[in-house]
Short mmCIF file of C-alpha atoms and ligand atoms in Angstrom, two decimals:
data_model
loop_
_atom_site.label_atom_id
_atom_site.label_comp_id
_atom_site.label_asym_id
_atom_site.label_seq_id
_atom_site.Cartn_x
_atom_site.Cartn_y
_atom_site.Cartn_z
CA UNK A 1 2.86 -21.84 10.14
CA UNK A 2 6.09 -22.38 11.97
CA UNK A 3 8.22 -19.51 13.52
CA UNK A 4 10.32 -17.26 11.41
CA UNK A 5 14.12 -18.00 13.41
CA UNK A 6 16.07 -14.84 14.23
CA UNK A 7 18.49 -13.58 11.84
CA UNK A 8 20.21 -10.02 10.58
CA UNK A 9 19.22 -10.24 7.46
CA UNK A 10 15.54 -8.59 8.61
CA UNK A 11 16.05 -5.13 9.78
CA UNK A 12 14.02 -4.18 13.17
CA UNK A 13 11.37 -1.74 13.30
CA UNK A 14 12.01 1.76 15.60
CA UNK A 15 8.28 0.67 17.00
CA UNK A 16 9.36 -3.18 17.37
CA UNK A 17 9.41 -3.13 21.23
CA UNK A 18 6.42 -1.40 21.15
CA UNK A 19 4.45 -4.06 19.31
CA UNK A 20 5.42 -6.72 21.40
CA UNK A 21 4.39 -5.24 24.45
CA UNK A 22 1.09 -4.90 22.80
CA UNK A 23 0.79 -8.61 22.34
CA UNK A 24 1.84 -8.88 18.67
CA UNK A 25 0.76 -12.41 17.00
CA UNK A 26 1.88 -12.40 13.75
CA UNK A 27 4.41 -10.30 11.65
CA UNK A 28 4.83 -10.49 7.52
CA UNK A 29 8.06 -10.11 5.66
CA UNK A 30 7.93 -6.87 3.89
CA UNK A 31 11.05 -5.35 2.20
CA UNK A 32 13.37 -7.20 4.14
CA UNK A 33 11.83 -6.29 7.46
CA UNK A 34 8.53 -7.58 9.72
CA UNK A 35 5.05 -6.06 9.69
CA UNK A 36 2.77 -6.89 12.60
CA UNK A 37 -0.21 -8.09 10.78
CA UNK A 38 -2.13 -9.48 13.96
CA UNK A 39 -2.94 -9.14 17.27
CA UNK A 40 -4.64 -11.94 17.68
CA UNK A 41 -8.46 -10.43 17.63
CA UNK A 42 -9.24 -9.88 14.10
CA UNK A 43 -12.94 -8.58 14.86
CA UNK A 44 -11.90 -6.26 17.86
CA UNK A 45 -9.00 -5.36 15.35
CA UNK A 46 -11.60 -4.72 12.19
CA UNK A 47 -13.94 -2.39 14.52
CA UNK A 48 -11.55 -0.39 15.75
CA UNK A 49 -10.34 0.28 12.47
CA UNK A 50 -14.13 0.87 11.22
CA UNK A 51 -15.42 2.53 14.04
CA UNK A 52 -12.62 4.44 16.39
CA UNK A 53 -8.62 4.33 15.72
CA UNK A 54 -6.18 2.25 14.67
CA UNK A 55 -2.01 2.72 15.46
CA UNK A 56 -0.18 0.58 12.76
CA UNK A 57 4.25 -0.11 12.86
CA UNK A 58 4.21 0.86 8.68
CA UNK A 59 7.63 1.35 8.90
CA UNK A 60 7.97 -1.40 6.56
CA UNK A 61 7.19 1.44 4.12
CA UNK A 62 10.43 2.16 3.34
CA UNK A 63 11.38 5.53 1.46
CA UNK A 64 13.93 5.97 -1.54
CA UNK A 65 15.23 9.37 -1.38
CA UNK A 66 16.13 11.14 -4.17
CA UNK A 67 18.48 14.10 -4.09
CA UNK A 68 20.53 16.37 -6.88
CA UNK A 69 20.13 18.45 -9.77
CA UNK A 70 18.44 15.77 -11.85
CA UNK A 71 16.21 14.39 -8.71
CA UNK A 72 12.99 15.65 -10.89
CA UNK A 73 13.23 14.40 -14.20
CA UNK A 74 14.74 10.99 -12.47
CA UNK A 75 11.09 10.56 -10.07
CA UNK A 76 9.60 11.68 -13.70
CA UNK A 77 11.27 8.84 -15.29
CA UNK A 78 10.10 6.24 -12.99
CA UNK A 79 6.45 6.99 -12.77
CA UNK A 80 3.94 6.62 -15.26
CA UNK A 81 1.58 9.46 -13.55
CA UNK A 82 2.39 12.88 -14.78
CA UNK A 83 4.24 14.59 -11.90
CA UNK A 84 4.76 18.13 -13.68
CA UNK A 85 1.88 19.78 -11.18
CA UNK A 86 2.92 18.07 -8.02
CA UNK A 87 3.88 20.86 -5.16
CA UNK A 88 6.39 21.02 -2.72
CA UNK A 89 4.54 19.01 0.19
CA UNK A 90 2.24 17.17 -1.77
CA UNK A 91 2.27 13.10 -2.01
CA UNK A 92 1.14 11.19 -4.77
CA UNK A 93 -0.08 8.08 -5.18
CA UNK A 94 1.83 6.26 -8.33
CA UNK A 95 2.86 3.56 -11.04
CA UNK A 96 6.35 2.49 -11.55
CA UNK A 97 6.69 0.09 -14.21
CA UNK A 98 9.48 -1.51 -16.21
CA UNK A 99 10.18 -1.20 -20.08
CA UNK A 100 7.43 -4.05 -20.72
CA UNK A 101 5.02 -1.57 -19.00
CA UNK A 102 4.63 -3.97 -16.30
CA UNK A 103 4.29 -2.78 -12.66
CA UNK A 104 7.23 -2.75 -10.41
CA UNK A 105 5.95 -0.73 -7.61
CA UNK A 106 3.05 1.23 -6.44
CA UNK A 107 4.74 3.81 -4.34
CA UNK A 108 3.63 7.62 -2.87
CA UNK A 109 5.66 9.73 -4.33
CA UNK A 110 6.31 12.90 -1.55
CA UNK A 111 7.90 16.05 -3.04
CA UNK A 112 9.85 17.62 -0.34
CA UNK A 113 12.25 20.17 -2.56
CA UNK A 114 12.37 21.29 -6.22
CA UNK A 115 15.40 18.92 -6.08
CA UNK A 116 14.10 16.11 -3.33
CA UNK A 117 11.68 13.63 -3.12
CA UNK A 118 10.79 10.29 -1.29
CA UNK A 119 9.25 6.85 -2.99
CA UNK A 120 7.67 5.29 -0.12
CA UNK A 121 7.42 1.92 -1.35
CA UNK A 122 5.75 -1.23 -1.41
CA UNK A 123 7.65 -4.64 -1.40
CA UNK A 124 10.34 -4.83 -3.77
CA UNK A 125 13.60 -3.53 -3.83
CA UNK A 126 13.30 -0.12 -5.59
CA UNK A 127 16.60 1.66 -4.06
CA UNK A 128 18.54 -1.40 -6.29
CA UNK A 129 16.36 -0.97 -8.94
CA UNK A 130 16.54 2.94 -8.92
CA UNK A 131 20.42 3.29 -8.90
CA UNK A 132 20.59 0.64 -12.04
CA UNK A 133 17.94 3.00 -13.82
CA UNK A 134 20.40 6.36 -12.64
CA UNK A 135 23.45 4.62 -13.38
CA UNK A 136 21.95 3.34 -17.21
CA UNK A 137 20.89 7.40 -17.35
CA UNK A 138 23.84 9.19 -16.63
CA UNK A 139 21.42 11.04 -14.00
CA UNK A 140 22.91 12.77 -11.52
CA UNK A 141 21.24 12.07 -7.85
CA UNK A 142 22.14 10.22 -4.95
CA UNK A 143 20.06 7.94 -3.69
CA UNK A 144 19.87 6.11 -0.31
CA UNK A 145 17.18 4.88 1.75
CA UNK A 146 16.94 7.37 5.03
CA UNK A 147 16.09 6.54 8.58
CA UNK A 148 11.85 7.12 8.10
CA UNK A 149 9.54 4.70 10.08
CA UNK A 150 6.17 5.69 9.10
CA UNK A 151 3.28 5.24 12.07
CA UNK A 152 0.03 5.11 10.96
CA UNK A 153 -2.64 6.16 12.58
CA UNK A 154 -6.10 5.19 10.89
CA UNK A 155 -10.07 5.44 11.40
CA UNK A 156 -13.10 7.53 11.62
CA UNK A 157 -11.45 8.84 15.00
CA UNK A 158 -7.83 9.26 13.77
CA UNK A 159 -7.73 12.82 13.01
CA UNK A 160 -8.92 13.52 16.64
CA UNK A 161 -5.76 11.89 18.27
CA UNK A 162 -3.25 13.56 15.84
CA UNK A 163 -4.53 16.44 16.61
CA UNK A 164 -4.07 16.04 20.42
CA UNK A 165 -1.08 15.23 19.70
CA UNK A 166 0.53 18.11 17.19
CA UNK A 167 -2.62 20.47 17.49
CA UNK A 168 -6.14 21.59 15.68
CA UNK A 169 -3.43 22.73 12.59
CA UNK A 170 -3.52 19.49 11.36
CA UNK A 171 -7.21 19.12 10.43
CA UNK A 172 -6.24 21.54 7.65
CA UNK A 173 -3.36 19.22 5.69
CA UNK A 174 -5.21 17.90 2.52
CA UNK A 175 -5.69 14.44 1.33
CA UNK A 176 -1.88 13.48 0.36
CA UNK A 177 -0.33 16.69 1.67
CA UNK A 178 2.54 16.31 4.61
CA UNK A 179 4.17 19.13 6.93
CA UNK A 180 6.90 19.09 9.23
CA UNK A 181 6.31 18.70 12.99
CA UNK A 182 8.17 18.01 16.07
CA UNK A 183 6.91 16.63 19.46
CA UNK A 184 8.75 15.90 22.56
CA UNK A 185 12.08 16.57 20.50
CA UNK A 186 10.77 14.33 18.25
CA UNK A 187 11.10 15.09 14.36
CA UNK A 188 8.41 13.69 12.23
CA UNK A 189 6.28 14.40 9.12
CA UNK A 190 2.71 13.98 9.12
CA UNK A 191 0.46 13.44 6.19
CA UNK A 192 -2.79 12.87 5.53
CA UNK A 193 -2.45 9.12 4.18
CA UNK A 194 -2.75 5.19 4.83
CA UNK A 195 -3.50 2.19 3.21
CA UNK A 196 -7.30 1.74 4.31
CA UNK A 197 -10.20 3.32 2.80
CA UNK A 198 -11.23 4.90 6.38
CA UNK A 199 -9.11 8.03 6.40
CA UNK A 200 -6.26 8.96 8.73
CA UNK A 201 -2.63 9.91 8.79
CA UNK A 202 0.95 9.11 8.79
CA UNK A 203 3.50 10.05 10.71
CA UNK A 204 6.63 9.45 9.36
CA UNK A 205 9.34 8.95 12.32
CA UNK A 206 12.52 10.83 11.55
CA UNK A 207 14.85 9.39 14.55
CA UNK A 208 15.02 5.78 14.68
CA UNK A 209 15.62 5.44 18.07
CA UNK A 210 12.72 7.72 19.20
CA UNK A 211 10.10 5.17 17.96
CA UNK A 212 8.77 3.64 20.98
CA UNK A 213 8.62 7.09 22.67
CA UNK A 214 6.20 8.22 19.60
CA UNK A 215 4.42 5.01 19.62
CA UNK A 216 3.24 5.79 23.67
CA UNK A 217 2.82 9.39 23.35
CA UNK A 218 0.15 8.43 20.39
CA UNK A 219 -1.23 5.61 22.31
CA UNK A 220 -1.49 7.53 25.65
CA UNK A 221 -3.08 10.45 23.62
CA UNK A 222 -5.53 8.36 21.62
CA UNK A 223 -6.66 6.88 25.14
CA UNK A 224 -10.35 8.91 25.11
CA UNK A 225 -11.22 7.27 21.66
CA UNK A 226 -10.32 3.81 22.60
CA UNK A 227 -6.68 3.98 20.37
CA UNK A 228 -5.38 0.16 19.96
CA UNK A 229 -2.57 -1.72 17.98
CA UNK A 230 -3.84 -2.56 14.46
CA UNK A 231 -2.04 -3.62 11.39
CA UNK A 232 -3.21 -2.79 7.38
CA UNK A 233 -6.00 -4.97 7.63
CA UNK A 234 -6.29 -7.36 4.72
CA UNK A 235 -9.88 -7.64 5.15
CA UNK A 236 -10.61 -3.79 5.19
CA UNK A 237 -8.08 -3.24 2.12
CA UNK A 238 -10.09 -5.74 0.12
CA UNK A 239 -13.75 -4.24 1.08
CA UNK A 240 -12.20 -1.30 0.13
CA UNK A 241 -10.53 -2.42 -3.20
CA UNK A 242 -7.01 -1.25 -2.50
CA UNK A 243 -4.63 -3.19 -4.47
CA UNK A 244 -1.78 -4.87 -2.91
CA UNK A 245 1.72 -5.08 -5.20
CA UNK A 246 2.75 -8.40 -5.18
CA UNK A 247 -0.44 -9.87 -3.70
CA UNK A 248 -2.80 -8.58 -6.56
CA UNK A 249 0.30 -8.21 -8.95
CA UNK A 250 2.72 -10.78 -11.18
CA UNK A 251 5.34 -10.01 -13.04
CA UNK A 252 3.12 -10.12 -16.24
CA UNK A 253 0.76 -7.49 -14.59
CA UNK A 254 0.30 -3.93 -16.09
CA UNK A 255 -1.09 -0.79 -14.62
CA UNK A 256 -4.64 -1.39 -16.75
CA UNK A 257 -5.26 -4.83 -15.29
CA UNK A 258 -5.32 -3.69 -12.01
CA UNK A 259 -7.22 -0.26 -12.26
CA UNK A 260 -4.16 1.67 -11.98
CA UNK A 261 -5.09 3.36 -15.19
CA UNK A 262 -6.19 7.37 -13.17
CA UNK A 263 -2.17 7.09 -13.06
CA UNK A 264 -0.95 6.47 -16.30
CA UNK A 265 -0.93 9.81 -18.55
CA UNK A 266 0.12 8.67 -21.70
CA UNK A 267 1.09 12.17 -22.74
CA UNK A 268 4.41 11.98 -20.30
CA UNK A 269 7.69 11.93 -22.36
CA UNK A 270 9.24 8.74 -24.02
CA UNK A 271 11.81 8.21 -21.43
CA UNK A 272 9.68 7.64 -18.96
CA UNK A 273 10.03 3.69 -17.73
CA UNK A 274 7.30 1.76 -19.91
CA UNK A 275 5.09 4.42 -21.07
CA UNK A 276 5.86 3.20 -24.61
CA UNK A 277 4.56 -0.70 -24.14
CA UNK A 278 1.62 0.99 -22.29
CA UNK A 279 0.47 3.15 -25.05
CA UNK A 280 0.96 -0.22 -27.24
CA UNK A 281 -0.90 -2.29 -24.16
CA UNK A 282 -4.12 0.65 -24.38
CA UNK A 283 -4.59 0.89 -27.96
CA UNK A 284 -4.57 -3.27 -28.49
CA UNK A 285 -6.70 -3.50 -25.00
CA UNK A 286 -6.05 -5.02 -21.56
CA UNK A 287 -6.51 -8.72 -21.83
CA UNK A 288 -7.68 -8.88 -18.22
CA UNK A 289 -8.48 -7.06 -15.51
CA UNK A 290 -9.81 -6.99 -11.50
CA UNK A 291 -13.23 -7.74 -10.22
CA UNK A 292 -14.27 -8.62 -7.31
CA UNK A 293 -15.65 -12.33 -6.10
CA UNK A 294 -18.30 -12.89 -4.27
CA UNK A 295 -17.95 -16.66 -2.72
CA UNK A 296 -21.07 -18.55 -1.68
CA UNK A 297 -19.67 -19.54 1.35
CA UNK A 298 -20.66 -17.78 4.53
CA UNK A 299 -18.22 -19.18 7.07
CA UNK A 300 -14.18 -18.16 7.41
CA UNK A 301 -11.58 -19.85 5.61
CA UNK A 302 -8.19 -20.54 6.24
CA UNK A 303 -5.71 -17.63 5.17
CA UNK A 304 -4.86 -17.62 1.53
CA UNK A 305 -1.25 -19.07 0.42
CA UNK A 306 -1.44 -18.46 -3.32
CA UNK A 307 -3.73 -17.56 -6.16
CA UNK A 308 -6.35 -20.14 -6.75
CA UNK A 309 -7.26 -20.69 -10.60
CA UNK A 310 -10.72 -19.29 -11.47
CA UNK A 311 -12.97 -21.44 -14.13
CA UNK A 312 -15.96 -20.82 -16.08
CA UNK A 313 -17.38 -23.17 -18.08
CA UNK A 314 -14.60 -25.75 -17.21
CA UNK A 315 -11.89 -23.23 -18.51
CA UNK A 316 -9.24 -21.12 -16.33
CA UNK A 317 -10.33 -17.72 -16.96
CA UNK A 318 -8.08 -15.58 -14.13
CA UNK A 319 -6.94 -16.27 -10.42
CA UNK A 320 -8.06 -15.28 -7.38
CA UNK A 321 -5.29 -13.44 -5.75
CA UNK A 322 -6.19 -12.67 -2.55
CA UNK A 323 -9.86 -13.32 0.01
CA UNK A 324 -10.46 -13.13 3.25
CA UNK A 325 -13.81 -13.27 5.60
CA UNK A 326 -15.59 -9.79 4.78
CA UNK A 327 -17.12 -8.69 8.23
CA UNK A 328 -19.25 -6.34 6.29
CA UNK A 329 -20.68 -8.71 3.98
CA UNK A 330 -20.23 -11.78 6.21
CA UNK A 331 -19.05 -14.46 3.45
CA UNK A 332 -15.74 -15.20 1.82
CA UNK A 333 -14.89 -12.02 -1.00
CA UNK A 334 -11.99 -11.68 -3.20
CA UNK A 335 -9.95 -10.22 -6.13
CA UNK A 336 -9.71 -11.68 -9.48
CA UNK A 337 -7.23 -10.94 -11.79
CA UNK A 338 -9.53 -12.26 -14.56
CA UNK A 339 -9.95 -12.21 -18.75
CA UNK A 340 -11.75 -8.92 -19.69
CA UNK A 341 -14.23 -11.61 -21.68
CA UNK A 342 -15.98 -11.76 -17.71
CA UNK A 343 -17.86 -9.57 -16.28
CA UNK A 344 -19.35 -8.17 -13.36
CA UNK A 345 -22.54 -10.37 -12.56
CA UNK A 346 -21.14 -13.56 -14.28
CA UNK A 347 -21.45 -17.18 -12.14
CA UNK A 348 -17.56 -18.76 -11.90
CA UNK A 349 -15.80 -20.66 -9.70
CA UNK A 350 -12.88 -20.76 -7.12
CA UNK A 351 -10.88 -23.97 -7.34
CA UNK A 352 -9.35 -24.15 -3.19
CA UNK A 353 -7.15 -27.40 -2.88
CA UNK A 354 -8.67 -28.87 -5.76
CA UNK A 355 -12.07 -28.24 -4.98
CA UNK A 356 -14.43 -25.67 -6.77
CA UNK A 357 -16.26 -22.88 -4.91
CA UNK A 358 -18.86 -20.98 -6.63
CA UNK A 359 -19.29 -17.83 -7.08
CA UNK A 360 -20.03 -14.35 -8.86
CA UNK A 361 -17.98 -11.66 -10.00
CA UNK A 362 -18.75 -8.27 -8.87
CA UNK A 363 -17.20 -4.25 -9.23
CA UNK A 364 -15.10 -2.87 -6.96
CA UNK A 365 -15.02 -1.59 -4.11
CA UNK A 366 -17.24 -4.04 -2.14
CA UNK A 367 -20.37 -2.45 -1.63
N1 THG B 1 1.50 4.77 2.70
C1 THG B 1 2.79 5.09 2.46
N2 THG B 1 3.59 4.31 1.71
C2 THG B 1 3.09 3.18 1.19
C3 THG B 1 1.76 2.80 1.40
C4 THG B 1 0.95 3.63 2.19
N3 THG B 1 3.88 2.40 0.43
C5 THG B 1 3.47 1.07 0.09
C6 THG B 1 1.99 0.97 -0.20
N4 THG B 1 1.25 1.64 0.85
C7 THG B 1 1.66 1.60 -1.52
N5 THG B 1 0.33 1.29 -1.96
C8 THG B 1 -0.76 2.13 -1.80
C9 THG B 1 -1.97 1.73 -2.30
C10 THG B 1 -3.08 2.54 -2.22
C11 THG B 1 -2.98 3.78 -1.61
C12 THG B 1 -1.79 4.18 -1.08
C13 THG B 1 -0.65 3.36 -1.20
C14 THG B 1 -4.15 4.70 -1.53
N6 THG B 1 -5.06 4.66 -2.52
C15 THG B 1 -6.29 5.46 -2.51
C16 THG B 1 -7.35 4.68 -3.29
O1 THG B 1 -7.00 3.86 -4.11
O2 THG B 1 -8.52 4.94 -3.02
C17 THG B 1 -6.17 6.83 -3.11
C18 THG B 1 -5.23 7.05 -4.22
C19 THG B 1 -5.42 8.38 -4.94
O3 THG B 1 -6.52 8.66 -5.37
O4 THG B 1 -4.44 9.15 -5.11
O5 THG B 1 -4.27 5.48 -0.59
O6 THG B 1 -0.25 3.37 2.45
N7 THG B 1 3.28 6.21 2.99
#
């Protein structure tokens, strides 16, 4: 691919510097900003990840903050998950969809007041979409998009280097849970998060211009367990069967089809953004829905520019949406987005550049 030519219509990351002194190789647009997404050794990259810790610039993870006496019932309104339970320092993971009941976001939702939360978002802009929805309400909030960089810090050995970092306290913050911390006049918050299926945390950078101090003192810290640059791997997040929105997702694609369904409560009030096409959508049935693909092909292929039909018995039945080289497995794996008439053990095949690739359909997560 050819370079992407400077411009200020990307916003820079706090950690930026940081990355390229690493030795940064590739970056990814991702809401309107870049996301280091190699480092040029994807197996050194993948074991670290698996095996030790990880230090990811996620500050592409942009947050939508929510303020005023209506902040509640407005985060309500634009999430299919009930959030009636949700505590003061407690994330959850979400659905936002639009009136058709098809997905718009998949964002954690953190609570940080009775009247204050944060949408930390995936790619798509939600602050323009979120002050249309207020403005169509009458709701009062403001709404802006803060200066939050989240670092993420991921792996077996994560939890280690946070805590040399902010101290033994943190072992104790549940799955989803953040607190407040500070470290060399840094502010930050730290939750137990990230988008791998490894474990880890999140700290979410307060002062923008701090970031390359917090990206050393976390490197320097994370020295003993063999700490190194990393990006959210797309070969981890597929073993794992995390779903990526706008990757895995169209803009036909509801909550259902892409086992999103643990956050859809059908019980939450009318208002809320789509619930009403979803409780229509679940009583007629999904028409498809995501398996996973097992290629027969044991050797890498190139990355994966769009979604390649999927055929069985000479018909398109679903796309592939995204596949990469599974280290664990060692062949090519996938996600279909696929007719609910296949199923899990069922023979297809992949049509790459015109030519078919068999393979079966399996459940997710890879196994
Ligand atoms: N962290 C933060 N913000 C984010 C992401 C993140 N915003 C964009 C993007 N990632 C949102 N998407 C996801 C997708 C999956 C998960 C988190 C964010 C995730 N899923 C777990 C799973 O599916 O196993 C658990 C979900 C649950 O059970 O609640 O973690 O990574 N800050």
């Amino acid at each position: 691919m050819a370079e992407i030519g400077p411009n200020t219509r990307l916003r820079v990351s706090p950690f930026y510097e940081a990355t390229l002194k690493e030795g940064v190789a590739a970056f990814s647009p991702y809401n309107r900003m870049l996301m280091p997404t190699s480092y040029g050794h994807p197996r050194a990259e993948y074991d670290r990840l698996t095996k030790g810790v990880s230090l990811w610039d996620v500050a592409v993870e942009r947050q939508v903050a929510i303020e005023g006496p209506d902040a509640a019932t407005f985060t309500q309104m634009l999430c299919t998950r009930d959030l009636s339970a949700q505590k003061i320092g407690q994330g959850k993971y979400v659905a936002c969809c639009d009136y058709r009941g098809v997905l718009v976001n998949d964002p954690v939702v953190l609570k940080l007041a009775e009247d204050r939360f944060w949408l930390s978002i995936a790619d798509k802009d939600m602050l323009m979409w979120c002050r249309a929805i207020a403005a169509e309400r009458g709701l009062q909030v403001d709404l802006c998009e803060p200066d939050v960089s989240p670092l993420a810090v991921q792996g077996p050995m994560a939890e280690n280097v946070v805590a040399a970092v902010f101290g033994d306290w943190i072992r104790d913050i549940r799955f989803f849970w953040f607190e407040d911390a500070e470290i060399d006049g840094i502010p930050v918050k730290i939750q137990r998060s990230g988008y791998s299926g490894q474990g880890g945390f999140e700290i979410y950078l307060l002062d923008g211009k701090r970031g390359v101090d917090l990206w050393n003192i976390v490197r320097e810290a994370g020295a003993p367990w063999g700490i190194g640059p990393g990006n959210p791997s797309p070969v981890e997040r597929i073993e794992s069967g995390l779903l990526s929105f706008g990757g895995d997702t169209d803009d036909q694609t509801n909550p259902y089809e892409v086992r999103l369904e643990r956050y859809v409560d059908l019980h939450v009030p009318d208002e809320v953004l789509g619930i009403q096409a979803l409780r229509e959508i679940k009583a007629a049935g999904p028409r498809r829905h995501q398996l996973g693909v097992l290629l027969d092909e044991e050797e890498p292929q190139p990355g994966q520019l769009t979604w390649y039909d999927i055929h069985a018995q000479g018909q398109k039945v679903g796309d592939m949406t995204c596949g990469c080289f599974s280290f664990k497995l060692e062949r090519m794996i996938g996600f279909a987005l696929i007719s609910t008439d296949l199923k899990p053990g069922d023979k297809i095949e992949v049509i790459r550049h015109g030519a078919p690739v068999t393979g079966t359909l399996c459940e997710l997560p890879f196994r």
